[in-house]
Amino acid sequence: MSYYPYAVGLAIVLLGIIGIARSRDLVHAVVCLSISQSGTYVLLLAVGFDRGGVAPIFGSTVSRSTRVVDPVVQALTLTDIVVSAAVTSMLLAVVLQIAKRRDTVDPDQLRSLEG
């Protein structure tokens, strides 16, 4: 068992979080959030990876005793990708509306709320 994929996934998540914390632009923050979520893909795939395992498609060429990878983790990763695309597009639409109404995407200039 190798810890390298876990370290890489965690490093990507941390880089995204650091980017969000240091961001002075809402578009940059959304991109950093997307990068951080990309780290979760690596973490999920590291959990489901099994060296020597094959896809769990049983038939005439693969017997029931063959080692297979966990398909649930792969499905979770695909779901994570779809959710990430939806969240990124929604956040970019919100940033676009903020830019139209306030003429800025700097979070420091958006501190005052108007009711």
C-alpha atoms as an extended CHARMM CRD file, in Angstrom:
* protein
*
       115  EXT
         1         1  MET       CA              0.0000000000        0.0000000000        0.0000000000  PROA      1               0.0000000000
         2         2  SER       CA              1.3760000000        3.3650000000       -1.0380000000  PROA      2               0.0000000000
         3         3  TYR       CA              0.6000000000        6.6150000000        0.7190000000  PROA      3               0.0000000000
         4         4  TYR       CA              1.7890000000        8.7000000000       -2.2430000000  PROA      4               0.0000000000
         5         5  PRO       CA             -1.6960000000        9.1760000000       -3.8310000000  PROA      5               0.0000000000
         6         6  TYR       CA             -3.1270000000       10.2350000000       -0.4690000000  PROA      6               0.0000000000
         7         7  ALA       CA             -0.3210000000       12.7730000000       -0.0180000000  PROA      7               0.0000000000
         8         8  VAL       CA             -0.8360000000       14.1410000000       -3.5250000000  PROA      8               0.0000000000
         9         9  GLY       CA             -4.5970000000       14.4140000000       -3.0290000000  PROA      9               0.0000000000
        10        10  LEU       CA             -4.1890000000       16.1140000000        0.3190000000  PROA      10              0.0000000000
        11        11  ALA       CA             -1.5920000000       18.5050000000       -1.1320000000  PROA      11              0.0000000000
        12        12  ILE       CA             -3.9820000000       19.4850000000       -3.9460000000  PROA      12              0.0000000000
        13        13  VAL       CA             -6.7950000000       20.0870000000       -1.4440000000  PROA      13              0.0000000000
        14        14  LEU       CA             -4.5120000000       22.2050000000        0.7530000000  PROA      14              0.0000000000
        15        15  LEU       CA             -3.2320000000       24.2230000000       -2.2240000000  PROA      15              0.0000000000
        16        16  GLY       CA             -6.8120000000       25.0030000000       -3.1830000000  PROA      16              0.0000000000
        17        17  ILE       CA             -7.6900000000       26.0510000000        0.3660000000  PROA      17              0.0000000000
        18        18  ILE       CA             -4.6020000000       28.2730000000        0.5690000000  PROA      18              0.0000000000
        19        19  GLY       CA             -5.5500000000       29.8110000000       -2.7710000000  PROA      19              0.0000000000
        20        20  ILE       CA             -9.0490000000       30.5710000000       -1.5020000000  PROA      20              0.0000000000
        21        21  ALA       CA             -7.6640000000       32.1410000000        1.6810000000  PROA      21              0.0000000000
        22        22  ARG       CA             -5.2270000000       34.3480000000       -0.2540000000  PROA      22              0.0000000000
        23        23  SER       CA             -7.5960000000       35.2580000000       -3.0670000000  PROA      23              0.0000000000
        24        24  ARG       CA             -8.3860000000       38.8960000000       -3.8160000000  PROA      24              0.0000000000
        25        25  ASP       CA            -10.6340000000       38.0620000000       -6.7470000000  PROA      25              0.0000000000
        26        26  LEU       CA            -13.8780000000       36.0740000000       -6.7050000000  PROA      26              0.0000000000
        27        27  VAL       CA            -13.0860000000       34.3110000000       -9.9840000000  PROA      27              0.0000000000
        28        28  HSD       CA             -9.7320000000       33.2550000000       -8.5500000000  PROA      28              0.0000000000
        29        29  ALA       CA            -11.5040000000       31.9530000000       -5.4470000000  PROA      29              0.0000000000
        30        30  VAL       CA            -13.8820000000       29.8720000000       -7.5680000000  PROA      30              0.0000000000
        31        31  VAL       CA            -10.9770000000       28.4070000000       -9.5330000000  PROA      31              0.0000000000
        32        32  CYS       CA             -9.1560000000       27.5860000000       -6.2780000000  PROA      32              0.0000000000
        33        33  LEU       CA            -12.2890000000       25.8840000000       -4.9800000000  PROA      33              0.0000000000
        34        34  SER       CA            -12.3780000000       23.8010000000       -8.1420000000  PROA      34              0.0000000000
        35        35  ILE       CA             -8.7170000000       22.8780000000       -7.6700000000  PROA      35              0.0000000000
        36        36  SER       CA             -9.3950000000       21.9200000000       -4.0720000000  PROA      36              0.0000000000
        37        37  GLN       CA            -12.2500000000       19.7060000000       -5.1500000000  PROA      37              0.0000000000
        38        38  SER       CA             -9.9710000000       18.0830000000       -7.7330000000  PROA      38              0.0000000000
        39        39  GLY       CA             -7.9000000000       16.8270000000       -4.8250000000  PROA      39              0.0000000000
        40        40  THR       CA            -10.9300000000       14.9170000000       -3.6090000000  PROA      40              0.0000000000
        41        41  TYR       CA            -10.9710000000       13.0310000000       -6.9120000000  PROA      41              0.0000000000
        42        42  VAL       CA             -7.4430000000       11.8400000000       -6.2680000000  PROA      42              0.0000000000
        43        43  LEU       CA             -8.3010000000       10.8920000000       -2.6720000000  PROA      43              0.0000000000
        44        44  LEU       CA            -11.3740000000        8.9370000000       -3.7610000000  PROA      44              0.0000000000
        45        45  LEU       CA             -9.4750000000        7.1320000000       -6.5010000000  PROA      45              0.0000000000
        46        46  ALA       CA             -6.6840000000        6.3090000000       -4.0370000000  PROA      46              0.0000000000
        47        47  VAL       CA             -9.2270000000        4.7180000000       -1.7130000000  PROA      47              0.0000000000
        48        48  GLY       CA            -10.6990000000        2.5700000000       -4.4670000000  PROA      48              0.0000000000
        49        49  PHE       CA             -7.4630000000        1.6010000000       -6.2100000000  PROA      49              0.0000000000
        50        50  ASP       CA             -6.4370000000       -2.0390000000       -5.9650000000  PROA      50              0.0000000000
        51        51  ARG       CA             -3.1890000000       -3.0100000000       -7.6880000000  PROA      51              0.0000000000
        52        52  GLY       CA             -3.8640000000       -5.8880000000      -10.0190000000  PROA      52              0.0000000000
        53        53  GLY       CA             -7.6010000000       -5.4270000000       -9.7820000000  PROA      53              0.0000000000
        54        54  VAL       CA             -9.7230000000       -5.3200000000      -12.9030000000  PROA      54              0.0000000000
        55        55  ALA       CA            -13.0110000000       -3.6830000000      -13.7130000000  PROA      55              0.0000000000
        56        56  PRO       CA            -15.8870000000       -5.5640000000      -12.0330000000  PROA      56              0.0000000000
        57        57  ILE       CA            -17.4110000000       -6.8050000000      -15.2570000000  PROA      57              0.0000000000
        58        58  PHE       CA            -17.8860000000      -10.5250000000      -14.8780000000  PROA      58              0.0000000000
        59        59  GLY       CA            -18.3640000000      -12.6860000000      -17.9370000000  PROA      59              0.0000000000
        60        60  SER       CA            -16.6430000000      -15.3470000000      -19.9040000000  PROA      60              0.0000000000
        61        61  THR       CA            -13.1490000000      -13.8090000000      -19.5520000000  PROA      61              0.0000000000
        62        62  VAL       CA            -13.2720000000      -12.7390000000      -15.8670000000  PROA      62              0.0000000000
        63        63  SER       CA            -14.1330000000      -15.3120000000      -13.2100000000  PROA      63              0.0000000000
        64        64  ARG       CA            -15.7990000000      -14.5890000000       -9.8600000000  PROA      64              0.0000000000
        65        65  SER       CA            -12.5400000000      -15.2080000000       -7.9700000000  PROA      65              0.0000000000
        66        66  THR       CA            -10.6430000000      -12.4510000000       -9.8120000000  PROA      66              0.0000000000
        67        67  ARG       CA             -9.6440000000       -9.3650000000       -7.7930000000  PROA      67              0.0000000000
        68        68  VAL       CA            -11.6960000000       -6.3600000000       -8.8400000000  PROA      68              0.0000000000
        69        69  VAL       CA            -11.6490000000       -2.6700000000       -7.9660000000  PROA      69              0.0000000000
        70        70  ASP       CA            -14.4580000000       -1.1290000000       -5.9470000000  PROA      70              0.0000000000
        71        71  PRO       CA            -17.0140000000        0.3210000000       -8.3810000000  PROA      71              0.0000000000
        72        72  VAL       CA            -18.7140000000        2.4020000000       -5.6800000000  PROA      72              0.0000000000
        73        73  VAL       CA            -15.6600000000        4.6200000000       -5.2870000000  PROA      73              0.0000000000
        74        74  GLN       CA            -15.4800000000        5.1240000000       -9.0390000000  PROA      74              0.0000000000
        75        75  ALA       CA            -19.1530000000        6.0810000000       -9.0900000000  PROA      75              0.0000000000
        76        76  LEU       CA            -18.5640000000        8.5050000000       -6.2140000000  PROA      76              0.0000000000
        77        77  THR       CA            -15.6900000000       10.0800000000       -8.1360000000  PROA      77              0.0000000000
        78        78  LEU       CA            -17.8540000000       10.5730000000      -11.2020000000  PROA      78              0.0000000000
        79        79  THR       CA            -20.5730000000       12.0630000000       -9.0160000000  PROA      79              0.0000000000
        80        80  ASP       CA            -17.9900000000       14.3600000000       -7.4460000000  PROA      80              0.0000000000
        81        81  ILE       CA            -16.9110000000       15.5520000000      -10.8910000000  PROA      81              0.0000000000
        82        82  VAL       CA            -20.4920000000       16.3130000000      -11.9140000000  PROA      82              0.0000000000
        83        83  VAL       CA            -21.2250000000       18.1360000000       -8.6500000000  PROA      83              0.0000000000
        84        84  SER       CA            -17.9940000000       20.1080000000       -9.0120000000  PROA      84              0.0000000000
        85        85  ALA       CA            -18.9210000000       21.2210000000      -12.5280000000  PROA      85              0.0000000000
        86        86  ALA       CA            -22.3690000000       22.2960000000      -11.3590000000  PROA      86              0.0000000000
        87        87  VAL       CA            -21.0560000000       24.1780000000       -8.3210000000  PROA      87              0.0000000000
        88        88  THR       CA            -18.3360000000       25.8950000000      -10.3610000000  PROA      88              0.0000000000
        89        89  SER       CA            -20.7760000000       27.0260000000      -13.0180000000  PROA      89              0.0000000000
        90        90  MET       CA            -23.2490000000       28.2880000000      -10.4000000000  PROA      90              0.0000000000
        91        91  LEU       CA            -20.5430000000       30.2020000000       -8.5230000000  PROA      91              0.0000000000
        92        92  LEU       CA            -19.2160000000       31.7470000000      -11.7230000000  PROA      92              0.0000000000
        93        93  ALA       CA            -22.7630000000       32.8690000000      -12.5640000000  PROA      93              0.0000000000
        94        94  VAL       CA            -23.0250000000       34.4790000000       -9.1100000000  PROA      94              0.0000000000
        95        95  VAL       CA            -19.6610000000       36.2020000000       -9.6130000000  PROA      95              0.0000000000
        96        96  LEU       CA            -20.8620000000       37.4730000000      -12.9900000000  PROA      96              0.0000000000
        97        97  GLN       CA            -23.9900000000       38.9630000000      -11.3930000000  PROA      97              0.0000000000
        98        98  ILE       CA            -21.9020000000       40.5600000000       -8.6390000000  PROA      98              0.0000000000
        99        99  ALA       CA            -19.5910000000       42.0590000000      -11.2490000000  PROA      99              0.0000000000
       100       100  LYS       CA            -22.5670000000       43.4680000000      -13.1740000000  PROA      100             0.0000000000
       101       101  ARG       CA            -24.2160000000       45.0100000000      -10.1080000000  PROA      101             0.0000000000
       102       102  ARG       CA            -21.1710000000       46.2140000000       -8.1780000000  PROA      102             0.0000000000
       103       103  ASP       CA            -18.5480000000       46.6740000000      -10.9180000000  PROA      103             0.0000000000
       104       104  THR       CA            -15.9940000000       44.7460000000       -8.8900000000  PROA      104             0.0000000000
       105       105  VAL       CA            -15.0390000000       41.1830000000       -8.0250000000  PROA      105             0.0000000000
       106       106  ASP       CA            -12.7740000000       42.1590000000       -5.1410000000  PROA      106             0.0000000000
       107       107  PRO       CA            -14.1850000000       40.6510000000       -1.9070000000  PROA      107             0.0000000000
       108       108  ASP       CA            -12.7800000000       43.5240000000        0.1640000000  PROA      108             0.0000000000
       109       109  GLN       CA            -14.9620000000       46.0050000000       -1.6990000000  PROA      109             0.0000000000
       110       110  LEU       CA            -18.1050000000       43.9000000000       -1.2010000000  PROA      110             0.0000000000
       111       111  ARG       CA            -18.2160000000       44.0680000000        2.5790000000  PROA      111             0.0000000000
       112       112  SER       CA            -21.2400000000       46.3260000000        2.8820000000  PROA      112             0.0000000000
       113       113  LEU       CA            -24.5850000000       44.6280000000        2.4920000000  PROA      113             0.0000000000
       114       114  GLU       CA            -27.5590000000       46.4240000000        1.1230000000  PROA      114             0.0000000000
       115       115  GLY       CA            -31.0390000000       45.2510000000        1.9900000000  PROA      115             0.0000000000
